Amino acid sequence: MCKRVVAVGLVGGLVAAGIWVLLHRGPAAAPPAGTIAYSAPDFRDVLVARADGSGAHRLTSAPGPQFDPSFSPDGSLIAYRDSRHGINRDDEIWVMDRDGGRARNLTRDGANDWSPAWSPDGRTIAFASTRSGSLELWTMASDGSNPRRLSRSPAEYPSWSPDGSRIAFSLVTAGAVQIGIVGRDGRGERTLTPITANSELPAWSPDGSLIAFSRGFEGRRTIWTMKPDGTHAHRITEPGSDDVAPAWSPDGRYIVFSHRRRLMIMRADGSGTRSLGLAGSLPAWTR
């Protein structure tokens, strides 16, 4: 899963607040606010846009793949995967300012490191790494120091609980991918989803009550939500629509996701789906 991306159709300003109200009849809610970072379809760059789809622009421009963006809790920094030597060839985790400035390497390791995720207090970054010889979940301080192996299961794409006590992740097995969960101290690791259903890319809701994730096999994936104990799994996008990589709005009212390599937005219950007019995947959302 770590190798997928989308295509960049930068169509800014297609959906302004007035159009939002027209498309969502009934009591008018304010349009989503904030900034969305996302990966270009070819994984070549990290881009950002406003939550209404306008103002899209690239933050990275060096030759080679750079993707997997993750905002720090205060939105001032973006961690991302740098694969300029080639994907799965000395992948590194870099961090840059929100405007793309001051990019610097955090990992500096010959192994492959990717899918960074900031802890809610901003002090720690969880990530996937092969530095022990196999794919596992690791953590490090936000400056790249003190790397520590967290799980001994093949894991990637971590997502922190809002209280910082647990981490959900994609558990990569020989069969279907599953959603796993582990304490920030590495204890209590277990699987939340059945082996019979391919489930990946978890995203914890801001209030901690739900985990959104993708379920299904490539070409026929949908977005689901479940409680953090794995119960009450519920599909919220249409069957066979190929929807992946959900990310919550900071207020928990909306989810952005990728539908056939284009960014879509919907309410948290799956209603009101619309296109942002942007080609991309692996989105992250900040205020």
Coordinates of C-alpha atoms in Angstrom, one line a residue:
M1 CA 0.0 0.0 0.0
C2 CA 2.9 2.3 0.7
K3 CA 3.6 2.7 -3.0
R4 CA 0.3 4.1 -4.2
V5 CA -0.4 7.8 -5.2
V6 CA -2.6 9.8 -7.7
A7 CA -2.5 12.5 -10.5
V8 CA -2.3 16.2 -10.1
G9 CA -5.2 18.2 -11.6
L10 CA -4.8 21.5 -9.8
V11 CA -8.2 23.1 -10.3
G12 CA -8.3 25.8 -7.7
G13 CA -11.3 27.7 -6.6
L14 CA -14.0 25.3 -8.0
V15 CA -15.9 25.1 -4.8
A16 CA -16.3 28.4 -2.9
A17 CA -18.5 28.9 0.1
G18 CA -21.5 30.0 -2.0
I19 CA -21.4 26.8 -4.1
W20 CA -21.1 24.7 -1.0
V21 CA -24.4 26.1 0.3
L22 CA -26.1 25.4 -3.0
L23 CA -24.9 21.8 -3.1
H24 CA -26.0 21.2 0.5
R25 CA -29.6 22.3 0.8
G26 CA -31.3 22.5 4.2
P27 CA -29.8 24.2 7.2
A28 CA -26.6 25.7 5.8
A29 CA -23.4 24.6 7.6
A30 CA -20.2 26.6 7.3
P31 CA -17.9 25.1 4.6
P32 CA -14.9 23.1 5.9
A33 CA -12.0 25.3 7.0
G34 CA -8.3 24.6 7.1
T35 CA -5.5 23.3 4.9
I36 CA -5.2 19.9 3.3
A37 CA -1.8 18.5 2.4
Y38 CA -1.7 15.6 -0.1
S39 CA 0.5 13.5 -2.4
A40 CA 0.6 14.0 -6.1
P41 CA -0.8 11.1 -8.2
D42 CA 2.7 10.1 -9.3
F43 CA 4.1 10.5 -5.8
R44 CA 6.4 13.2 -7.2
D45 CA 5.5 16.0 -4.8
V46 CA 3.7 17.1 -1.7
L47 CA 1.0 19.7 -2.4
V48 CA -1.4 21.8 -0.2
A49 CA -4.8 23.4 -0.8
R50 CA -7.5 25.1 1.2
A51 CA -10.2 22.7 2.4
D52 CA -12.6 24.0 -0.3
G53 CA -10.1 22.9 -3.0
S54 CA -8.8 26.3 -3.9
G55 CA -5.3 27.7 -3.8
A56 CA -3.5 24.4 -4.6
H57 CA 0.2 24.6 -5.0
R58 CA 3.3 22.4 -4.6
L59 CA 5.6 22.4 -1.6
T60 CA 8.3 20.1 -2.9
S61 CA 10.1 20.3 -6.3
A62 CA 13.3 18.2 -6.1
P63 CA 13.5 15.4 -8.6
G64 CA 12.1 12.1 -7.4
P65 CA 9.2 10.9 -5.3
Q66 CA 8.2 12.9 -2.2
F67 CA 4.9 12.1 -0.6
D68 CA 3.0 10.8 2.6
P69 CA 2.5 14.3 4.3
S70 CA 1.6 14.5 8.0
F71 CA 1.0 17.8 9.8
S72 CA 2.4 18.5 13.2
P73 CA -0.4 19.2 15.8
D74 CA -0.1 22.9 15.5
G75 CA 0.0 22.8 11.7
S76 CA 3.4 24.6 11.5
L77 CA 5.4 21.6 10.1
I78 CA 4.9 18.8 7.6
A79 CA 6.7 15.5 7.9
Y80 CA 6.8 13.4 4.7
R81 CA 8.5 10.5 2.9
D82 CA 11.5 11.3 0.7
S83 CA 12.1 8.6 -1.9
R84 CA 14.4 10.5 -4.3
H85 CA 16.7 7.5 -4.6
G86 CA 13.6 5.5 -5.7
I87 CA 10.7 4.1 -3.7
N88 CA 12.0 1.5 -1.2
R89 CA 15.6 2.5 -1.8
D90 CA 16.8 4.4 1.2
D91 CA 13.5 6.1 1.9
E92 CA 13.9 8.9 4.5
I93 CA 11.5 10.9 6.6
W94 CA 12.0 14.7 6.1
V95 CA 10.2 17.6 7.7
M96 CA 9.6 21.1 6.3
D97 CA 7.8 24.2 7.3
R98 CA 4.2 24.5 6.4
D99 CA 5.1 26.7 3.4
G100 CA 7.7 24.2 2.1
G101 CA 10.7 26.0 3.6
R102 CA 13.6 24.7 5.7
A103 CA 13.3 21.0 4.6
R104 CA 15.6 18.7 6.6
N105 CA 16.2 15.0 7.0
L106 CA 15.1 13.4 10.3
T107 CA 16.0 9.8 9.8
R108 CA 19.4 9.6 8.0
D109 CA 19.3 5.8 8.0
G110 CA 20.1 3.3 5.2
A111 CA 16.9 1.5 5.8
N112 CA 13.5 2.4 4.3
D113 CA 11.5 4.8 6.5
W114 CA 8.0 6.1 5.6
S115 CA 4.4 7.0 6.7
P116 CA 5.2 9.5 9.5
A117 CA 2.5 10.4 12.0
W118 CA 2.9 13.0 14.8
S119 CA 1.8 12.3 18.3
P120 CA -0.9 14.7 19.6
D121 CA 1.7 16.5 21.8
G122 CA 4.0 17.0 18.9
R123 CA 7.0 15.4 20.6
T124 CA 7.0 12.1 18.9
I125 CA 6.7 10.8 15.3
A126 CA 5.6 7.2 14.6
F127 CA 6.7 5.7 11.3
A128 CA 7.2 2.4 9.4
S129 CA 10.8 1.2 9.0
T130 CA 12.9 -1.7 7.8
R131 CA 15.9 -0.8 9.9
S132 CA 15.7 -4.0 12.0
G133 CA 15.7 -6.1 8.9
S134 CA 11.9 -6.4 8.5
L135 CA 9.0 -3.9 8.3
E136 CA 7.9 -2.7 11.8
L137 CA 6.5 0.3 13.5
W138 CA 9.0 2.7 15.2
T139 CA 8.9 6.0 17.0
M140 CA 11.4 8.8 17.3
A141 CA 11.5 12.2 18.9
S142 CA 10.3 15.0 16.6
D143 CA 13.9 16.1 15.9
G144 CA 14.7 12.6 14.7
S145 CA 16.6 11.5 17.8
N146 CA 15.9 8.4 20.0
P147 CA 14.5 6.0 17.4
R148 CA 12.8 3.0 19.1
R149 CA 11.1 -0.1 17.8
L150 CA 7.5 -0.2 18.8
S151 CA 5.9 -3.3 17.2
R152 CA 7.3 -6.6 16.0
S153 CA 4.5 -7.0 13.5
P154 CA 4.9 -5.8 9.9
A155 CA 3.2 -2.4 10.2
E156 CA 2.9 0.9 8.4
Y157 CA 0.7 4.0 8.2
P158 CA 0.2 4.7 12.0
S159 CA -2.5 7.0 13.4
W160 CA -2.4 8.2 17.0
S161 CA -5.4 8.3 19.4
P162 CA -6.2 11.8 20.4
D163 CA -5.0 11.2 23.9
G164 CA -1.7 9.9 22.6
S165 CA -2.0 6.5 24.5
R166 CA -2.5 4.2 21.5
I167 CA -1.6 3.9 17.8
A168 CA -3.6 2.3 15.1
F169 CA -1.8 1.0 12.0
S170 CA -2.0 -1.1 8.9
L171 CA -0.9 -4.6 9.7
V172 CA 0.7 -6.1 6.6
T173 CA 0.3 -9.9 6.6
A174 CA 0.8 -12.5 3.9
G175 CA -2.9 -12.5 3.2
A176 CA -5.2 -9.5 3.7
V177 CA -4.0 -6.3 5.4
Q178 CA -5.6 -5.7 8.7
I179 CA -5.9 -2.8 11.2
G180 CA -3.8 -3.3 14.3
I181 CA -3.5 -1.3 17.5
V182 CA -0.7 -0.9 20.1
G183 CA 0.0 1.2 23.1
R184 CA 2.5 4.0 22.8
D185 CA 4.8 1.9 25.0
G186 CA 4.6 -1.1 22.6
R187 CA 2.3 -3.1 24.9
G188 CA -1.2 -4.5 24.2
E189 CA -0.7 -5.1 20.5
R190 CA -3.7 -6.7 18.8
T191 CA -5.7 -6.9 15.6
L192 CA -9.1 -5.0 15.2
T193 CA -10.3 -6.3 11.8
P194 CA -11.0 -9.8 10.5
I195 CA -8.4 -11.6 8.3
T196 CA -11.2 -12.1 5.7
A197 CA -11.5 -8.4 5.0
N198 CA -8.6 -6.3 3.6
S199 CA -8.5 -3.2 5.8
E200 CA -5.9 -0.5 5.9
L201 CA -5.0 3.2 6.4
P202 CA -6.6 3.9 9.7
A203 CA -7.4 7.5 10.8
W204 CA -8.5 8.2 14.4
S205 CA -11.3 10.8 14.7
P206 CA -10.4 13.9 16.7
D207 CA -12.8 13.0 19.6
G208 CA -11.3 9.5 19.8
S209 CA -14.7 7.8 19.3
L210 CA -14.1 6.3 15.8
I211 CA -11.4 5.0 13.5
A212 CA -12.0 5.6 9.7
F213 CA -10.2 3.2 7.3
S214 CA -10.3 1.7 3.8
R215 CA -11.7 -1.8 3.3
G216 CA -11.7 -4.0 0.2
F217 CA -9.2 -4.8 -2.5
E218 CA -7.7 -2.5 -5.1
G219 CA -10.3 -1.2 -7.5
R220 CA -13.3 -1.9 -5.1
R221 CA -12.3 -0.3 -1.8
T222 CA -14.7 1.8 0.4
I223 CA -14.4 3.9 3.5
W224 CA -15.6 2.5 6.8
T225 CA -15.7 3.6 10.4
M226 CA -15.5 1.5 13.5
K227 CA -15.1 2.0 17.2
P228 CA -11.5 1.8 18.6
D229 CA -12.2 -1.7 19.9
G230 CA -13.0 -2.9 16.4
T231 CA -16.8 -3.2 17.0
H232 CA -19.6 -1.5 15.0
A233 CA -17.8 -1.5 11.7
H234 CA -19.9 0.5 9.3
R235 CA -19.4 1.3 5.6
I236 CA -20.0 5.0 4.7
T237 CA -19.1 5.2 1.0
E238 CA -20.7 3.4 -2.0
P239 CA -19.8 -0.2 -2.7
G240 CA -17.1 -0.8 -5.3
S241 CA -16.2 2.9 -5.5
D242 CA -12.5 2.6 -4.9
D243 CA -12.2 5.0 -2.0
V244 CA -9.0 5.1 0.1
A245 CA -6.9 7.1 2.6
P246 CA -9.5 8.9 4.8
A247 CA -8.4 11.9 6.9
W248 CA -10.6 13.8 9.4
S249 CA -11.2 17.5 9.5
P250 CA -9.8 19.0 12.8
D251 CA -13.4 19.4 14.1
G252 CA -14.4 15.9 13.2
R253 CA -17.3 17.0 11.0
Y254 CA -15.8 16.0 7.6
I255 CA -13.6 13.3 6.0
V256 CA -11.4 13.9 3.0
F257 CA -10.4 10.8 1.0
S258 CA -9.2 9.7 -2.4
H259 CA -11.7 8.4 -5.0
R260 CA -10.0 7.0 -8.1
R261 CA -7.0 9.3 -7.5
R262 CA -9.1 12.4 -7.0
L263 CA -9.7 14.1 -3.6
M264 CA -13.3 14.0 -2.3
I265 CA -14.9 15.4 0.8
M266 CA -17.9 14.2 2.8
R267 CA -19.6 14.6 6.1
A268 CA -18.4 12.2 8.8
D269 CA -21.5 10.1 8.3
G270 CA -20.8 9.6 4.6
S271 CA -23.4 12.1 3.3
G272 CA -22.8 15.2 1.1
T273 CA -19.9 13.8 -0.9
R274 CA -18.3 16.1 -3.5
S275 CA -15.1 16.5 -5.4
L276 CA -12.4 19.0 -4.4
G277 CA -11.3 19.3 -8.0
L278 CA -7.8 18.0 -7.1
A279 CA -6.0 14.9 -8.2
G280 CA -4.1 13.3 -5.3
S281 CA -4.1 10.8 -2.4
L282 CA -2.9 10.3 1.2
P283 CA -4.3 13.6 2.5
A284 CA -3.7 15.2 5.8
W285 CA -5.8 18.1 7.3
T286 CA -4.9 20.9 9.7
R287 CA -6.5 24.1 10.9

